[in-house]
CSV table of C-alpha atoms and ligand atoms in Angstrom, one decimal:
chain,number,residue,atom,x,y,z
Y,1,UNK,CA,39.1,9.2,-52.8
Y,2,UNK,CA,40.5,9.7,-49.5
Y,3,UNK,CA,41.7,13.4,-51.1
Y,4,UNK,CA,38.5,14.1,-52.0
Y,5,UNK,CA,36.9,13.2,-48.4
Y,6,UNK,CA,40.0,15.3,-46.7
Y,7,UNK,CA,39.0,18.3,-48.9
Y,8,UNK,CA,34.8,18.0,-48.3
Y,9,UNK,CA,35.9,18.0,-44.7
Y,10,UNK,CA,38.2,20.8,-44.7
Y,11,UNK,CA,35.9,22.7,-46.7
Y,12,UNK,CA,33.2,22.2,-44.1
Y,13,UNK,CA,35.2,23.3,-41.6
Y,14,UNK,CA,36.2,26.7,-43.2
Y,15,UNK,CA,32.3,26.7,-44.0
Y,16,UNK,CA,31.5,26.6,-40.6
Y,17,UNK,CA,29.2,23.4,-41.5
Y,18,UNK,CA,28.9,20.8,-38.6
Y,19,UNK,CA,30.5,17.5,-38.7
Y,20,UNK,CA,28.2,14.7,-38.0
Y,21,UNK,CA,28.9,11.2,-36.9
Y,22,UNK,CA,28.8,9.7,-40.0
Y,23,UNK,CA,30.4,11.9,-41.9
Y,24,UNK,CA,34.5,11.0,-43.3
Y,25,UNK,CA,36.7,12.6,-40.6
Y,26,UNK,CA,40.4,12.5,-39.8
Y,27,UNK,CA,41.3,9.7,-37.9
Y,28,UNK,CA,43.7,12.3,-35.7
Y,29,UNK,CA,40.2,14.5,-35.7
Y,30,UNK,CA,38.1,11.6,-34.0
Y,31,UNK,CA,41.1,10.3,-31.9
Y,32,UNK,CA,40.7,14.4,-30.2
Y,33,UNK,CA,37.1,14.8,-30.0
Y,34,UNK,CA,37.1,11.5,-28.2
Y,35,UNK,CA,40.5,12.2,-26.0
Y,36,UNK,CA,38.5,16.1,-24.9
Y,37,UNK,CA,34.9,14.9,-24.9
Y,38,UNK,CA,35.7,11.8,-22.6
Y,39,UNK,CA,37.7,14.1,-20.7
Y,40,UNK,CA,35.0,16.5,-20.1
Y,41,UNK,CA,32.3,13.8,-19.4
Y,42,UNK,CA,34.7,12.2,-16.4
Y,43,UNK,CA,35.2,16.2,-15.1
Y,44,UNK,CA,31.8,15.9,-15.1
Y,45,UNK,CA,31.6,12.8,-12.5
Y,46,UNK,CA,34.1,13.1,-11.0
Y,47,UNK,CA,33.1,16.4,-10.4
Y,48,UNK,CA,30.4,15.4,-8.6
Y,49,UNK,CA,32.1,13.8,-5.4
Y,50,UNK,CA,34.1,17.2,-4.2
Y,51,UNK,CA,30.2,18.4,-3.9
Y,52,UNK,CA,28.7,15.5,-2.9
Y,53,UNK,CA,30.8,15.3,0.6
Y,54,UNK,CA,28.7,18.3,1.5
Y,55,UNK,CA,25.3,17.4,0.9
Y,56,UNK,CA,24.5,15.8,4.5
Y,57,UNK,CA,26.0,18.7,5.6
Y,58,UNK,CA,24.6,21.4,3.8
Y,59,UNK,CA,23.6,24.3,6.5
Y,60,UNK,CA,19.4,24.3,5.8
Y,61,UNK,CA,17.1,22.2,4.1
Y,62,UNK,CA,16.9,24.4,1.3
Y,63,UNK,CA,20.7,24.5,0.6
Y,64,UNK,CA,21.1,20.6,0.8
Y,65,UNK,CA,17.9,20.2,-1.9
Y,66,UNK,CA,19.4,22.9,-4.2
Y,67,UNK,CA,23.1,21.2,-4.1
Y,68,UNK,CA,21.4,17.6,-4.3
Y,69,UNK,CA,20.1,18.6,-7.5
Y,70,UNK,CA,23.2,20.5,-8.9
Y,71,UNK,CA,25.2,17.3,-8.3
Y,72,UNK,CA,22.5,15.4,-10.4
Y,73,UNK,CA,22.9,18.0,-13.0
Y,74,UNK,CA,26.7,17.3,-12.6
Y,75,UNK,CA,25.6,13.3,-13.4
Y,76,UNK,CA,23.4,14.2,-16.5
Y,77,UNK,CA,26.3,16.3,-18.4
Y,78,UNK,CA,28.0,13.2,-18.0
Y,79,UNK,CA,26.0,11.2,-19.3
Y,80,UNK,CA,25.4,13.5,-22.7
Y,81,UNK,CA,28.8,13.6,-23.2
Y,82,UNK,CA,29.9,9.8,-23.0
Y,83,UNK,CA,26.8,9.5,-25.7
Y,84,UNK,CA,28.3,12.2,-27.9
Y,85,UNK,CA,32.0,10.8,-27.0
Y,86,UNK,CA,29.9,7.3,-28.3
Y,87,UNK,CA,28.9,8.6,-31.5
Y,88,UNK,CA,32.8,8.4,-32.6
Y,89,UNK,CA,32.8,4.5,-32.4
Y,90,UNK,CA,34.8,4.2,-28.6
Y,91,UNK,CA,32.2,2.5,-25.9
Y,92,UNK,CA,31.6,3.7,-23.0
Y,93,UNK,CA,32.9,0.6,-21.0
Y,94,UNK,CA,35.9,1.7,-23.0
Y,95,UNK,CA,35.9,5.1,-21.7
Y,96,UNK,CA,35.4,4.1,-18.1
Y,97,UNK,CA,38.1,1.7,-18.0
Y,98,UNK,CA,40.5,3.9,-18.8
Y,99,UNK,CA,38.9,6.6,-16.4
Y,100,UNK,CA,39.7,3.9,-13.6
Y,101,UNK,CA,43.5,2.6,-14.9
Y,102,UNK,CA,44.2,5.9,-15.0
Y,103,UNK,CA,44.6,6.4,-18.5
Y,104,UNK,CA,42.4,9.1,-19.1
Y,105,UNK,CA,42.7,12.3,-17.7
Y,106,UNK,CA,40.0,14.6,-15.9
Y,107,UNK,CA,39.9,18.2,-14.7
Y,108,UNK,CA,43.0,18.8,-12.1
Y,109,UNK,CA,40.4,21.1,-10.1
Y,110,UNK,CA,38.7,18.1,-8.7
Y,111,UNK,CA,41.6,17.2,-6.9
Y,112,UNK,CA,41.2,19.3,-4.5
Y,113,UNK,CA,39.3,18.9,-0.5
Y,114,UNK,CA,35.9,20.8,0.2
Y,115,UNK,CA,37.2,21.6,4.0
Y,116,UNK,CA,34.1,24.1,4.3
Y,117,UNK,CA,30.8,24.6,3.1
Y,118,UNK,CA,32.1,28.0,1.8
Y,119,UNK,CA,33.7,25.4,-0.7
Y,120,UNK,CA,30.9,24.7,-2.2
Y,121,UNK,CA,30.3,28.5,-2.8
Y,122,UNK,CA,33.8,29.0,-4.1
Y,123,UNK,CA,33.5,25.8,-6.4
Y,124,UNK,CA,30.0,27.3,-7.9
Y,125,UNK,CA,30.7,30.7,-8.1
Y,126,UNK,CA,34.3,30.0,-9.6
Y,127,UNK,CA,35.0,26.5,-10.9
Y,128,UNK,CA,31.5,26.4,-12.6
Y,129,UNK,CA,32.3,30.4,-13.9
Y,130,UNK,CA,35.2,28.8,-15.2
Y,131,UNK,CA,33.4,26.3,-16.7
Y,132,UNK,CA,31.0,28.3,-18.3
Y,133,UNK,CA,33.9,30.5,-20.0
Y,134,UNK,CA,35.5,27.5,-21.3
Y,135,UNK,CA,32.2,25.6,-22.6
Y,136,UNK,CA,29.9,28.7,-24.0
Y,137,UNK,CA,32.7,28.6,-27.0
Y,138,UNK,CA,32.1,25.1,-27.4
Y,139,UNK,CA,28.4,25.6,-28.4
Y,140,UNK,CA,30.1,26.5,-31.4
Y,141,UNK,CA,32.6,23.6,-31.8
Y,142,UNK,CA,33.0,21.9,-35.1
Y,143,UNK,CA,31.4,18.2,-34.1
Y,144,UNK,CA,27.8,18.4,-33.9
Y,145,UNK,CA,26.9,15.9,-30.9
Y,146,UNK,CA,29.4,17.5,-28.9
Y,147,UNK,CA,28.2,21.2,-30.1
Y,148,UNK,CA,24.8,20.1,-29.5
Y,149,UNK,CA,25.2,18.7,-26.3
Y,150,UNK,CA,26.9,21.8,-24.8
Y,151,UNK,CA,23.7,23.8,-24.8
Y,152,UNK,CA,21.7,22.5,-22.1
Y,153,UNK,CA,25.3,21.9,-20.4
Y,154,UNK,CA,25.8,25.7,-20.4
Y,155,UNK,CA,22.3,26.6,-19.1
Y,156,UNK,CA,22.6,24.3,-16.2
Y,157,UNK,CA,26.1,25.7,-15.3
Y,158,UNK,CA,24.9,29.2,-15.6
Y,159,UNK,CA,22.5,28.4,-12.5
Y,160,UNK,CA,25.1,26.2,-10.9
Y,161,UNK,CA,27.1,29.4,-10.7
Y,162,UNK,CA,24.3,32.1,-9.5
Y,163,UNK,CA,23.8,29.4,-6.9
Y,164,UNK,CA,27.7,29.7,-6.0
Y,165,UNK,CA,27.1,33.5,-6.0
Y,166,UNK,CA,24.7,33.6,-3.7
Y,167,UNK,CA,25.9,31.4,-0.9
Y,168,UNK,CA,29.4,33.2,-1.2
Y,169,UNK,CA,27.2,37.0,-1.1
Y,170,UNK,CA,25.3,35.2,2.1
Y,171,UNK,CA,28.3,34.2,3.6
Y,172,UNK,CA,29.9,37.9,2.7
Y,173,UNK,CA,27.2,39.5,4.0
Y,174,UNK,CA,27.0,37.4,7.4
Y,175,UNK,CA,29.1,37.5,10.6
Y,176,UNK,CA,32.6,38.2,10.6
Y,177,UNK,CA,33.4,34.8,10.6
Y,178,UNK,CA,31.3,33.9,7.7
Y,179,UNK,CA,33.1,36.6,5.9
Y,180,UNK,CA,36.3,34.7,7.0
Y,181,UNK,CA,35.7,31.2,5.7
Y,182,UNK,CA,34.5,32.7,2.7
Y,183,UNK,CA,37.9,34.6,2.3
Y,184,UNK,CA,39.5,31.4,3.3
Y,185,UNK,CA,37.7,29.3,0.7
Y,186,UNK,CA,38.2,32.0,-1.7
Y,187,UNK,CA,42.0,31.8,-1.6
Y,188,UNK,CA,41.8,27.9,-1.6
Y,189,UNK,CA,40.4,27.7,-5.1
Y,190,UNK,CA,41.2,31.0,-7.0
Y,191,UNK,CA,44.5,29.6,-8.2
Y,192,UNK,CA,43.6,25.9,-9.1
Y,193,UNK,CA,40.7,27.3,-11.0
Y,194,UNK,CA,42.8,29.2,-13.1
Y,195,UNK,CA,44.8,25.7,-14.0
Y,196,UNK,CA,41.1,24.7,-15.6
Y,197,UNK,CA,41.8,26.3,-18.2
Y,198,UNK,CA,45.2,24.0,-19.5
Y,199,UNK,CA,48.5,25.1,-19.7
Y,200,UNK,CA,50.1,27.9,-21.5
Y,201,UNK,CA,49.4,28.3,-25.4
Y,202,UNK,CA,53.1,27.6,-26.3
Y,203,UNK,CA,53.2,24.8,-23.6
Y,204,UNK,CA,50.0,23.2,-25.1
Y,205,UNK,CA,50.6,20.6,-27.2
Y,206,UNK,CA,47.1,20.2,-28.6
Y,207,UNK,CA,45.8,23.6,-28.9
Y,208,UNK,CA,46.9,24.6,-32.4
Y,209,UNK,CA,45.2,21.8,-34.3
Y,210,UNK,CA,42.2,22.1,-32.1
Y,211,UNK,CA,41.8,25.9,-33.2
Y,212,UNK,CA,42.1,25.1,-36.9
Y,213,UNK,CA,39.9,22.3,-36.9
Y,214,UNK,CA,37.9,25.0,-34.6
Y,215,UNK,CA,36.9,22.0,-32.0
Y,216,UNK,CA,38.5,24.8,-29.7
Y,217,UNK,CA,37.5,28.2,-30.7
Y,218,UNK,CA,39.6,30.1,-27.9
Y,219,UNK,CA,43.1,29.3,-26.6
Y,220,UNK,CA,43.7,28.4,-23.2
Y,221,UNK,CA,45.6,31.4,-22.3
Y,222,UNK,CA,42.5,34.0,-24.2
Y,223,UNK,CA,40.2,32.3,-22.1
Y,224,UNK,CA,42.2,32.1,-18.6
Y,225,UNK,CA,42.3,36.2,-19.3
Y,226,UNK,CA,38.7,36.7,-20.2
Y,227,UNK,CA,38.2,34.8,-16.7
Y,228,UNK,CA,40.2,37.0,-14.8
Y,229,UNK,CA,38.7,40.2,-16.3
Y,230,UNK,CA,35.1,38.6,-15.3
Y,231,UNK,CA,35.8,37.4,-12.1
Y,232,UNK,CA,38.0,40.5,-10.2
Y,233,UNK,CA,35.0,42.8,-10.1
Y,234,UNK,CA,32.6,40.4,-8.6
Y,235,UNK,CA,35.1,39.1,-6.3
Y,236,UNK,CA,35.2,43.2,-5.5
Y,237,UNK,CA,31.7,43.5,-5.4
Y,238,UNK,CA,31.8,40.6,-2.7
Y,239,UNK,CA,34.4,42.2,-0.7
Y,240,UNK,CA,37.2,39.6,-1.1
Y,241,UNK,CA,40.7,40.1,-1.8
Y,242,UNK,CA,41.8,38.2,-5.2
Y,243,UNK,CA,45.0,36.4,-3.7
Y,244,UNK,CA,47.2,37.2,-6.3
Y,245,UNK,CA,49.8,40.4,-5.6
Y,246,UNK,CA,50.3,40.9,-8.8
Y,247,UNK,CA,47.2,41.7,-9.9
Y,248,UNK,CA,46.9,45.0,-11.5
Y,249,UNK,CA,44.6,46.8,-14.4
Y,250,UNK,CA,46.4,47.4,-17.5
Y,251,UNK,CA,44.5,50.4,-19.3
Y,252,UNK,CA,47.0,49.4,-22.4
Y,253,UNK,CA,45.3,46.1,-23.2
Y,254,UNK,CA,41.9,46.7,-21.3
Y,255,UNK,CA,42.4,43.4,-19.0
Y,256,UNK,CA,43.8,42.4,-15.4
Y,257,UNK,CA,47.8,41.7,-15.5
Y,258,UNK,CA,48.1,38.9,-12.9
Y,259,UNK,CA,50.6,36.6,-11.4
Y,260,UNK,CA,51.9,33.1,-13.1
Y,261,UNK,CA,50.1,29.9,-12.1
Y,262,UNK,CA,52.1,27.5,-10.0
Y,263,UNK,CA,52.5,25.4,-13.3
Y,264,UNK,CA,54.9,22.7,-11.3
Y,265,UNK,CA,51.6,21.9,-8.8
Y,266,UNK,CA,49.2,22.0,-11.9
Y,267,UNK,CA,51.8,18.9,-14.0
Y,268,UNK,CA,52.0,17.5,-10.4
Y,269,UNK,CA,48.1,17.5,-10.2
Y,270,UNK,CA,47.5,16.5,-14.0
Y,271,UNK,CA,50.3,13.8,-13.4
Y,272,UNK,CA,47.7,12.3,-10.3
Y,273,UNK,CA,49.6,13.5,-7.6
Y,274,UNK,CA,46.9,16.1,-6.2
Y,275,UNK,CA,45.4,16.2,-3.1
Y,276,UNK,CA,42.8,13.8,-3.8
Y,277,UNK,CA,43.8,12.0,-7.0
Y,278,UNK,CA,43.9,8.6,-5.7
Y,279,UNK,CA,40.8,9.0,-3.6
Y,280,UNK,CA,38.6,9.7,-6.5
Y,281,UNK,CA,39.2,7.1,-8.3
Y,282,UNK,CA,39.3,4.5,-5.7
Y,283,UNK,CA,35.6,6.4,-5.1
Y,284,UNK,CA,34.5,5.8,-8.6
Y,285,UNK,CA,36.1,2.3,-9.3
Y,286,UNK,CA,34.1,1.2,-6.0
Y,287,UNK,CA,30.9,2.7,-6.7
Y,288,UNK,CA,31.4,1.1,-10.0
Y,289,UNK,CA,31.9,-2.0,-9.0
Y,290,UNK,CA,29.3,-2.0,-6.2
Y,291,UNK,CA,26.8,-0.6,-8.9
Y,292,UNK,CA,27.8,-4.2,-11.0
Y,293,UNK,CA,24.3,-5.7,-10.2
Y,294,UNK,CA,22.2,-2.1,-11.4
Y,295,UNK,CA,24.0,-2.7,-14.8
Y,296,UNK,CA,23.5,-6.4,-14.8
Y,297,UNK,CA,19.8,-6.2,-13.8
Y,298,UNK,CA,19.3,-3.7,-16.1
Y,299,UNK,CA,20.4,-5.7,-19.2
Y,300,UNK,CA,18.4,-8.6,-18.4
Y,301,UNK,CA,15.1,-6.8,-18.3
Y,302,UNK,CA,16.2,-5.2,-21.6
Y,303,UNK,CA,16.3,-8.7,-22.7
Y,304,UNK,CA,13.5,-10.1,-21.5
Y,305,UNK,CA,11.5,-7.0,-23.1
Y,306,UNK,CA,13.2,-7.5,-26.3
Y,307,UNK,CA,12.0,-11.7,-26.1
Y,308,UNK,CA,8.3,-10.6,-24.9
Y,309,UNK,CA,8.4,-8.2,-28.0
Y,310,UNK,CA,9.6,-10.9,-30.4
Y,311,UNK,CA,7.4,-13.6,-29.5
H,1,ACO,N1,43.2,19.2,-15.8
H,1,ACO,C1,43.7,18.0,-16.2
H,1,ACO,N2,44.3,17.9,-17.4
H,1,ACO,C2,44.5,19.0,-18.2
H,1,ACO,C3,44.0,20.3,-17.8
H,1,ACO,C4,43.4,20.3,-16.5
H,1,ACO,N3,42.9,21.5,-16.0
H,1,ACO,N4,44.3,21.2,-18.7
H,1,ACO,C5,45.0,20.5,-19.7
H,1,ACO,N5,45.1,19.2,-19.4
H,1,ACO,C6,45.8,18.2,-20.1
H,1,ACO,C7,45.1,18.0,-21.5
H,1,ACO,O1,44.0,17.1,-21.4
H,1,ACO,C8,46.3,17.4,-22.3
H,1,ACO,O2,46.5,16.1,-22.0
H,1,ACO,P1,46.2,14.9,-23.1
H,1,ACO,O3,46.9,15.3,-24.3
H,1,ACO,O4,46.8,13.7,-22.4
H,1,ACO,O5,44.8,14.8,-23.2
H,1,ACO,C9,47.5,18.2,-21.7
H,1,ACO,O6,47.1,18.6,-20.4
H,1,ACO,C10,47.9,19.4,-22.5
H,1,ACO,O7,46.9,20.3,-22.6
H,1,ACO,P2,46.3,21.0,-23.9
H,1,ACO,O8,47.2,20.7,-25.0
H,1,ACO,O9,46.0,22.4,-23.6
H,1,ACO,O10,44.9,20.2,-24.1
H,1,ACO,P3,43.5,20.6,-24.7
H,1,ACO,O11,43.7,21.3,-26.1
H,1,ACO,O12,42.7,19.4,-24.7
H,1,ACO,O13,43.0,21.8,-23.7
H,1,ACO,C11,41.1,21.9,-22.2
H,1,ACO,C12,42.6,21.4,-22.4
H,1,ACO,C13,41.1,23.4,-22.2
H,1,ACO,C14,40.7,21.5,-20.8
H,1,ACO,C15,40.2,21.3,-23.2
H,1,ACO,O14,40.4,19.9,-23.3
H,1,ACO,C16,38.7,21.6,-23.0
H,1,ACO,O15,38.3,22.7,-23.3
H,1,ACO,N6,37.9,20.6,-22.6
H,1,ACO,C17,36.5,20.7,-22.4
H,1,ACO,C18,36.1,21.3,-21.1
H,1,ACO,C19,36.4,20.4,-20.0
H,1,ACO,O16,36.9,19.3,-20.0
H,1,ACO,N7,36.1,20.9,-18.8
H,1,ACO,C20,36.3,20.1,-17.6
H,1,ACO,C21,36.2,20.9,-16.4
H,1,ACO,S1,34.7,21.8,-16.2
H,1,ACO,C22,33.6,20.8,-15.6
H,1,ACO,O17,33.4,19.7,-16.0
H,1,ACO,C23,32.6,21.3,-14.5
């Protein structure tokens, strides 16, 4: 029998048919899409707390409204993705305990200090760019929740990032020192958002399986390139210098050549020794622990409901 499940599933994969939650799956399958979806959803909120140190200083009313609600967007992805991370039998509690042990991994970039506002046009124009280059693919990954859940994700980034744009073009276009910080922040985060996108292919341990059950559908090292390629003539039309000095056009393979990631600070990062690494979690485990009564209050209306429903 479990032949004949192994050979439905493969044959939906080559198919391109959509796995489903209740569908016969490798157990090595689920253990991934939980290990990357879970993953993703704590990016997502722990994404939120780089962004969030700006919002009571955000330079007008307009700007601290429009970031407000991006880091609320940041907060919803979350949430869709430790529901379609739920649909593969692991709770969330699960999920967020081993978030806050340490256990479970998140995005390196979010490591990292917002020292100035133009941060937070740096972090939106390239971090969610980056983002967006990673997860458009995955609208097309094999596990439908996860597929699924990846198309509202994608429209919300795509605005995160013209957002980014436009404060980093406003800061471009401003006084000279404007123009500076913008530089400033611009060197800051081009290389750790290059890291986003996982280590080299032949150092990446999980990438081959995750092609051929197509839960990835680009390697790391396609997509890092395709990034670069995007990103060098906006960065142009924005007047910044890429700081990389090895960056150079390569008519040959119609793509940037560019300079090798600091791959001893990105294991040093992953390994939760970044900048910030401890501070986020202590963040999170606090707000979670201070949020105890929310979760508590909210489970005993549920109940009472339930009992005035019954009776
Ligand atoms: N930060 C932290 N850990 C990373 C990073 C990174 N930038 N890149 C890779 N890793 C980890 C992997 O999780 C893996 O560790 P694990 O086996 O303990 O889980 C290890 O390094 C080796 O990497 P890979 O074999 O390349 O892992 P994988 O095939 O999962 O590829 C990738 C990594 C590209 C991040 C993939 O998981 C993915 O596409 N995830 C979905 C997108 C996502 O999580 N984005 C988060 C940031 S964007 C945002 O939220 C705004």
């Amino acid at each position: 029998i479990e032949k004949s499940l192994e050979e439905a599933f493969e044959e939906k994969i080559a198919n391109e048919v959509r796995i489903e939650p209740k569908d016969w799956m490798p157990e090595q399958y689920r253990k991934t899409l939980v290990r990357q979806i879970s993953q993703h959803a704590h990016s997502e909120i722990v994404g939120m707390l780089p962004e969030g140190n700006w919002i009571t200083r955000a330079p007008s009313l307009k700007r601290k409204a429009i970031l407000l609600s991006k880091v609320q967007d940041e907060a919803g992805h979350g949430l869709y993705l430790y529901s379609a991370a739920e649909t593969l039998g692991t709770s969330r509690d699960q999920m967020i305990a081993d978030l806050h042990s340490g256990k479970a991994k998140y995005s390196s970039i979010f490591n990292y200090p917002t020292l100035s506002w133009a941060d937070i046009g740096a972090i939106g124009w390239l971090v969610d760019g980056a983002a967006i280059m990673n997860q458009v693919p995955l609208i097309r990954t094999s596990y439908g929740p996860y597929a699924r859940a990846m198309v509202r994700v994608c429209k919300e980034e795509s605005f995160h990032q013209r957002q980014g744009f436009e404060i980093m073009m406003t800061l471009c276009n401003g006084a000279p020192a404007q123009k500076k910080m913008a530089q400033e922040a611009f060197n800051r985060w081009w290389w750790p958002t290059l890291m986003m996108f996982g280590p080299k292919d032949e150092e990446s341990p999980n990438t081959e399986q995750s092609m051929r059950w197509k839960i990835k559908r680009f390697t790391n090292d396609e997509l890092r390139q395709r990034f670069v390629d995007m990103m060098v003539p906006q960065a142009e039309f924005l007047g910044l210098t890429v700081p990389d000095k090895d960056l150079k056009w390569n008519e040959a393979k119609n793509g940037y050549d560019f300079g090798d990631v600091d791959w001893e600070e990105f294991w040093n990062v992953v390994k939760g020794n970044g900048p910030c690494n401890k501070d986020r979690i202590s963040t999170r485990v606090k707000a979670h622990e201070e949020g105890a009564w929310v979760r508590e209050a909210a489970l005993a209306h549920a109940q009472k409901r339930a009992q005035r429903e019954a009776e």
